[in-house]
JSON list of C-alpha atoms in Angstrom, two decimals:
[
{"chain": "A", "resi": 1, "resn": "UNK", "atom": "CA", "xyz": [9.71, -2.03, 46.99]},
{"chain": "A", "resi": 2, "resn": "UNK", "atom": "CA", "xyz": [8.62, -5.46, 45.79]},
{"chain": "A", "resi": 3, "resn": "UNK", "atom": "CA", "xyz": [4.95, -4.62, 46.47]},
{"chain": "A", "resi": 4, "resn": "UNK", "atom": "CA", "xyz": [5.24, -1.36, 44.51]},
{"chain": "A", "resi": 5, "resn": "UNK", "atom": "CA", "xyz": [6.88, -3.18, 41.60]},
{"chain": "A", "resi": 6, "resn": "UNK", "atom": "CA", "xyz": [4.17, -5.84, 41.67]},
{"chain": "A", "resi": 7, "resn": "UNK", "atom": "CA", "xyz": [1.45, -3.15, 41.59]},
{"chain": "A", "resi": 8, "resn": "UNK", "atom": "CA", "xyz": [3.13, -1.45, 38.63]},
{"chain": "A", "resi": 9, "resn": "UNK", "atom": "CA", "xyz": [3.32, -4.84, 36.86]},
{"chain": "A", "resi": 10, "resn": "UNK", "atom": "CA", "xyz": [-0.45, -5.24, 37.40]},
{"chain": "A", "resi": 11, "resn": "UNK", "atom": "CA", "xyz": [-1.05, -1.75, 35.99]},
{"chain": "A", "resi": 12, "resn": "UNK", "atom": "CA", "xyz": [1.07, -2.57, 32.95]},
{"chain": "A", "resi": 13, "resn": "UNK", "atom": "CA", "xyz": [-0.82, -5.83, 32.38]},
{"chain": "A", "resi": 14, "resn": "UNK", "atom": "CA", "xyz": [-4.17, -4.05, 32.65]},
{"chain": "A", "resi": 15, "resn": "UNK", "atom": "CA", "xyz": [-3.17, -1.30, 30.19]},
{"chain": "A", "resi": 16, "resn": "UNK", "atom": "CA", "xyz": [-1.86, -3.85, 27.70]},
{"chain": "A", "resi": 17, "resn": "UNK", "atom": "CA", "xyz": [-4.90, -6.13, 27.93]},
{"chain": "A", "resi": 18, "resn": "UNK", "atom": "CA", "xyz": [-7.37, -3.21, 27.83]},
{"chain": "A", "resi": 19, "resn": "UNK", "atom": "CA", "xyz": [-5.71, -2.12, 24.58]},
{"chain": "A", "resi": 20, "resn": "UNK", "atom": "CA", "xyz": [-5.83, -5.60, 23.03]},
{"chain": "A", "resi": 21, "resn": "UNK", "atom": "CA", "xyz": [-2.20, -6.70, 23.34]},
{"chain": "A", "resi": 22, "resn": "UNK", "atom": "CA", "xyz": [-1.77, -10.38, 22.53]},
{"chain": "A", "resi": 23, "resn": "UNK", "atom": "CA", "xyz": [0.04, -13.11, 24.50]},
{"chain": "A", "resi": 24, "resn": "UNK", "atom": "CA", "xyz": [1.09, -11.03, 27.50]},
{"chain": "A", "resi": 25, "resn": "UNK", "atom": "CA", "xyz": [3.90, -12.79, 29.35]},
{"chain": "A", "resi": 26, "resn": "UNK", "atom": "CA", "xyz": [5.44, -11.74, 32.68]},
{"chain": "A", "resi": 27, "resn": "UNK", "atom": "CA", "xyz": [8.87, -13.14, 33.57]},
{"chain": "A", "resi": 28, "resn": "UNK", "atom": "CA", "xyz": [10.33, -12.81, 37.06]},
{"chain": "A", "resi": 29, "resn": "UNK", "atom": "CA", "xyz": [13.99, -11.75, 36.69]},
{"chain": "A", "resi": 30, "resn": "UNK", "atom": "CA", "xyz": [14.72, -11.45, 40.40]},
{"chain": "A", "resi": 31, "resn": "UNK", "atom": "CA", "xyz": [17.15, -14.39, 40.54]},
{"chain": "A", "resi": 32, "resn": "UNK", "atom": "CA", "xyz": [18.26, -14.17, 36.91]},
{"chain": "A", "resi": 33, "resn": "UNK", "atom": "CA", "xyz": [19.49, -10.63, 36.40]},
{"chain": "A", "resi": 34, "resn": "UNK", "atom": "CA", "xyz": [20.02, -7.33, 38.16]},
{"chain": "A", "resi": 35, "resn": "UNK", "atom": "CA", "xyz": [18.69, -5.27, 35.22]},
{"chain": "A", "resi": 36, "resn": "UNK", "atom": "CA", "xyz": [15.07, -5.45, 36.45]},
{"chain": "A", "resi": 37, "resn": "UNK", "atom": "CA", "xyz": [12.65, -7.35, 38.68]},
{"chain": "A", "resi": 38, "resn": "UNK", "atom": "CA", "xyz": [10.26, -8.26, 35.85]},
{"chain": "A", "resi": 39, "resn": "UNK", "atom": "CA", "xyz": [10.20, -8.44, 32.09]},
{"chain": "A", "resi": 40, "resn": "UNK", "atom": "CA", "xyz": [6.82, -8.20, 30.38]},
{"chain": "A", "resi": 41, "resn": "UNK", "atom": "CA", "xyz": [6.53, -9.26, 26.75]},
{"chain": "A", "resi": 42, "resn": "UNK", "atom": "CA", "xyz": [3.50, -8.90, 24.50]},
{"chain": "A", "resi": 43, "resn": "UNK", "atom": "CA", "xyz": [2.53, -8.70, 20.85]},
{"chain": "A", "resi": 44, "resn": "UNK", "atom": "CA", "xyz": [0.62, -6.19, 18.79]},
{"chain": "A", "resi": 45, "resn": "UNK", "atom": "CA", "xyz": [-1.19, -6.96, 15.57]},
{"chain": "A", "resi": 46, "resn": "UNK", "atom": "CA", "xyz": [0.68, -4.37, 13.46]},
{"chain": "A", "resi": 47, "resn": "UNK", "atom": "CA", "xyz": [3.37, -1.68, 13.69]},
{"chain": "A", "resi": 48, "resn": "UNK", "atom": "CA", "xyz": [0.73, 0.93, 14.48]},
{"chain": "A", "resi": 49, "resn": "UNK", "atom": "CA", "xyz": [-0.76, -1.26, 17.19]},
{"chain": "A", "resi": 50, "resn": "UNK", "atom": "CA", "xyz": [2.66, -1.76, 18.82]},
{"chain": "A", "resi": 51, "resn": "UNK", "atom": "CA", "xyz": [3.32, 1.99, 18.74]},
{"chain": "A", "resi": 52, "resn": "UNK", "atom": "CA", "xyz": [-0.14, 2.72, 20.18]},
{"chain": "A", "resi": 53, "resn": "UNK", "atom": "CA", "xyz": [0.38, 0.17, 22.95]},
{"chain": "A", "resi": 54, "resn": "UNK", "atom": "CA", "xyz": [3.64, 1.86, 23.90]},
{"chain": "A", "resi": 55, "resn": "UNK", "atom": "CA", "xyz": [2.00, 5.29, 23.92]},
{"chain": "A", "resi": 56, "resn": "UNK", "atom": "CA", "xyz": [-0.87, 4.09, 26.15]},
{"chain": "A", "resi": 57, "resn": "UNK", "atom": "CA", "xyz": [1.62, 2.40, 28.43]},
{"chain": "A", "resi": 58, "resn": "UNK", "atom": "CA", "xyz": [3.87, 5.45, 28.81]},
{"chain": "A", "resi": 59, "resn": "UNK", "atom": "CA", "xyz": [0.84, 7.64, 29.49]},
{"chain": "A", "resi": 60, "resn": "UNK", "atom": "CA", "xyz": [-0.43, 5.25, 32.20]},
{"chain": "A", "resi": 61, "resn": "UNK", "atom": "CA", "xyz": [2.99, 4.92, 33.82]},
{"chain": "A", "resi": 62, "resn": "UNK", "atom": "CA", "xyz": [3.42, 8.70, 33.96]},
{"chain": "A", "resi": 63, "resn": "UNK", "atom": "CA", "xyz": [0.08, 8.85, 35.83]},
{"chain": "A", "resi": 64, "resn": "UNK", "atom": "CA", "xyz": [1.70, 6.46, 38.33]},
{"chain": "A", "resi": 65, "resn": "UNK", "atom": "CA", "xyz": [4.52, 9.02, 38.75]},
{"chain": "A", "resi": 66, "resn": "UNK", "atom": "CA", "xyz": [7.08, 6.99, 36.79]},
{"chain": "A", "resi": 67, "resn": "UNK", "atom": "CA", "xyz": [8.60, 9.85, 34.87]},
{"chain": "A", "resi": 68, "resn": "UNK", "atom": "CA", "xyz": [12.02, 8.28, 34.29]},
{"chain": "A", "resi": 69, "resn": "UNK", "atom": "CA", "xyz": [10.83, 6.15, 31.39]},
{"chain": "A", "resi": 70, "resn": "UNK", "atom": "CA", "xyz": [13.08, 5.28, 28.50]},
{"chain": "A", "resi": 71, "resn": "UNK", "atom": "CA", "xyz": [11.47, 4.20, 25.21]},
{"chain": "A", "resi": 72, "resn": "UNK", "atom": "CA", "xyz": [13.39, 2.68, 22.30]},
{"chain": "A", "resi": 73, "resn": "UNK", "atom": "CA", "xyz": [12.20, 1.54, 18.86]},
{"chain": "A", "resi": 74, "resn": "UNK", "atom": "CA", "xyz": [9.02, 3.60, 18.66]},
{"chain": "A", "resi": 75, "resn": "UNK", "atom": "CA", "xyz": [9.88, 4.90, 15.20]},
{"chain": "A", "resi": 76, "resn": "UNK", "atom": "CA", "xyz": [9.66, 1.45, 13.52]},
{"chain": "A", "resi": 77, "resn": "UNK", "atom": "CA", "xyz": [7.08, -0.24, 15.68]},
{"chain": "A", "resi": 78, "resn": "UNK", "atom": "CA", "xyz": [8.47, -3.75, 15.10]},
{"chain": "A", "resi": 79, "resn": "UNK", "atom": "CA", "xyz": [9.96, -3.95, 18.60]},
{"chain": "A", "resi": 80, "resn": "UNK", "atom": "CA", "xyz": [9.43, -1.25, 21.21]},
{"chain": "A", "resi": 81, "resn": "UNK", "atom": "CA", "xyz": [11.18, -1.41, 24.55]},
{"chain": "A", "resi": 82, "resn": "UNK", "atom": "CA", "xyz": [9.84, 0.56, 27.50]},
{"chain": "A", "resi": 83, "resn": "UNK", "atom": "CA", "xyz": [12.26, 0.74, 30.42]},
{"chain": "A", "resi": 84, "resn": "UNK", "atom": "CA", "xyz": [10.21, 1.48, 33.55]},
{"chain": "A", "resi": 85, "resn": "UNK", "atom": "CA", "xyz": [13.09, 0.96, 35.96]},
{"chain": "A", "resi": 86, "resn": "UNK", "atom": "CA", "xyz": [12.29, -2.25, 37.82]},
{"chain": "A", "resi": 87, "resn": "UNK", "atom": "CA", "xyz": [10.17, -3.52, 34.91]},
{"chain": "A", "resi": 88, "resn": "UNK", "atom": "CA", "xyz": [11.19, -3.82, 31.28]},
{"chain": "A", "resi": 89, "resn": "UNK", "atom": "CA", "xyz": [8.41, -4.09, 28.73]},
{"chain": "A", "resi": 90, "resn": "UNK", "atom": "CA", "xyz": [8.95, -5.50, 25.23]},
{"chain": "A", "resi": 91, "resn": "UNK", "atom": "CA", "xyz": [6.20, -4.84, 22.68]},
{"chain": "A", "resi": 92, "resn": "UNK", "atom": "CA", "xyz": [6.58, -6.82, 19.46]},
{"chain": "A", "resi": 93, "resn": "UNK", "atom": "CA", "xyz": [4.90, -7.51, 16.19]},
{"chain": "A", "resi": 94, "resn": "UNK", "atom": "CA", "xyz": [4.17, -11.26, 16.32]},
{"chain": "A", "resi": 95, "resn": "UNK", "atom": "CA", "xyz": [6.70, -12.23, 13.64]},
{"chain": "A", "resi": 96, "resn": "UNK", "atom": "CA", "xyz": [9.48, -10.24, 15.31]},
{"chain": "A", "resi": 97, "resn": "UNK", "atom": "CA", "xyz": [8.66, -11.74, 18.71]},
{"chain": "A", "resi": 98, "resn": "UNK", "atom": "CA", "xyz": [8.84, -15.24, 17.32]},
{"chain": "A", "resi": 99, "resn": "UNK", "atom": "CA", "xyz": [12.14, -14.50, 15.56]},
{"chain": "A", "resi": 100, "resn": "UNK", "atom": "CA", "xyz": [13.96, -13.29, 18.69]},
{"chain": "A", "resi": 101, "resn": "UNK", "atom": "CA", "xyz": [12.39, -15.72, 21.19]},
{"chain": "A", "resi": 102, "resn": "UNK", "atom": "CA", "xyz": [13.09, -13.66, 24.32]},
{"chain": "A", "resi": 103, "resn": "UNK", "atom": "CA", "xyz": [10.83, -15.85, 26.44]},
{"chain": "A", "resi": 104, "resn": "UNK", "atom": "CA", "xyz": [13.03, -18.86, 25.86]},
{"chain": "A", "resi": 105, "resn": "UNK", "atom": "CA", "xyz": [16.19, -16.90, 26.64]},
{"chain": "A", "resi": 106, "resn": "UNK", "atom": "CA", "xyz": [14.91, -15.35, 29.86]},
{"chain": "A", "resi": 107, "resn": "UNK", "atom": "CA", "xyz": [12.19, -17.61, 31.23]},
{"chain": "A", "resi": 108, "resn": "UNK", "atom": "CA", "xyz": [13.04, -21.17, 30.35]},
{"chain": "A", "resi": 109, "resn": "UNK", "atom": "CA", "xyz": [10.18, -23.13, 31.86]},
{"chain": "A", "resi": 110, "resn": "UNK", "atom": "CA", "xyz": [8.94, -20.34, 34.14]},
{"chain": "A", "resi": 111, "resn": "UNK", "atom": "CA", "xyz": [6.55, -18.49, 31.84]},
{"chain": "A", "resi": 112, "resn": "UNK", "atom": "CA", "xyz": [3.56, -16.68, 33.32]},
{"chain": "A", "resi": 113, "resn": "UNK", "atom": "CA", "xyz": [1.45, -16.11, 30.27]},
{"chain": "A", "resi": 114, "resn": "UNK", "atom": "CA", "xyz": [-2.07, -15.55, 28.99]},
{"chain": "A", "resi": 115, "resn": "UNK", "atom": "CA", "xyz": [-1.42, -18.52, 26.68]},
{"chain": "A", "resi": 116, "resn": "UNK", "atom": "CA", "xyz": [-2.21, -22.08, 27.75]},
{"chain": "A", "resi": 117, "resn": "UNK", "atom": "CA", "xyz": [0.76, -23.54, 25.90]},
{"chain": "A", "resi": 118, "resn": "UNK", "atom": "CA", "xyz": [3.78, -21.88, 24.40]},
{"chain": "A", "resi": 119, "resn": "UNK", "atom": "CA", "xyz": [5.89, -23.00, 21.46]},
{"chain": "A", "resi": 120, "resn": "UNK", "atom": "CA", "xyz": [8.90, -20.80, 21.30]},
{"chain": "A", "resi": 121, "resn": "UNK", "atom": "CA", "xyz": [11.37, -20.27, 18.53]},
{"chain": "A", "resi": 122, "resn": "UNK", "atom": "CA", "xyz": [14.64, -21.84, 19.66]},
{"chain": "A", "resi": 123, "resn": "UNK", "atom": "CA", "xyz": [16.67, -19.16, 17.90]},
{"chain": "A", "resi": 124, "resn": "UNK", "atom": "CA", "xyz": [19.21, -17.31, 20.01]},
{"chain": "A", "resi": 125, "resn": "UNK", "atom": "CA", "xyz": [19.97, -14.69, 17.37]},
{"chain": "A", "resi": 126, "resn": "UNK", "atom": "CA", "xyz": [19.71, -11.85, 19.87]},
{"chain": "A", "resi": 127, "resn": "UNK", "atom": "CA", "xyz": [21.42, -11.41, 23.21]},
{"chain": "A", "resi": 128, "resn": "UNK", "atom": "CA", "xyz": [18.68, -9.10, 24.47]},
{"chain": "A", "resi": 129, "resn": "UNK", "atom": "CA", "xyz": [17.64, -5.77, 23.30]},
{"chain": "A", "resi": 130, "resn": "UNK", "atom": "CA", "xyz": [16.98, -4.84, 26.93]},
{"chain": "A", "resi": 131, "resn": "UNK", "atom": "CA", "xyz": [20.57, -5.46, 27.98]},
{"chain": "A", "resi": 132, "resn": "UNK", "atom": "CA", "xyz": [21.86, -3.62, 24.91]},
{"chain": "A", "resi": 133, "resn": "UNK", "atom": "CA", "xyz": [19.70, -0.57, 25.62]},
{"chain": "A", "resi": 134, "resn": "UNK", "atom": "CA", "xyz": [20.54, -0.50, 29.31]},
{"chain": "A", "resi": 135, "resn": "UNK", "atom": "CA", "xyz": [24.26, -0.72, 28.69]},
{"chain": "A", "resi": 136, "resn": "UNK", "atom": "CA", "xyz": [23.98, 1.99, 26.04]},
{"chain": "A", "resi": 137, "resn": "UNK", "atom": "CA", "xyz": [22.89, 4.51, 28.72]}
]
């Protein structure tokens, strides 16, 4: 299962980078939480870009036979969460991403990112939209 999850994570990364997502970060949750194996976080340049990224992502994941997708927040486009089972994807507008600082909450020092250095907002104003959405089910 781990190999399948890793291949899906690579597909997600490719779709996001092909569609110009910014600062793509993959966090391994294996020893941190049972909600998923990975969390992928990225930024879009605008609300429309975030919504488009989520649409491209859902389309690509359905081609991979992942039809049990759950998508939250697509109406606003500030923060879209795509629940792909073993992988949770957060798509943010940059300002919203900085405000919530999910990387700091979930990754600590273990950040696998396209960025060379990361300065994260130390705010812990949000417990995690992912946990909230998963418990809401």
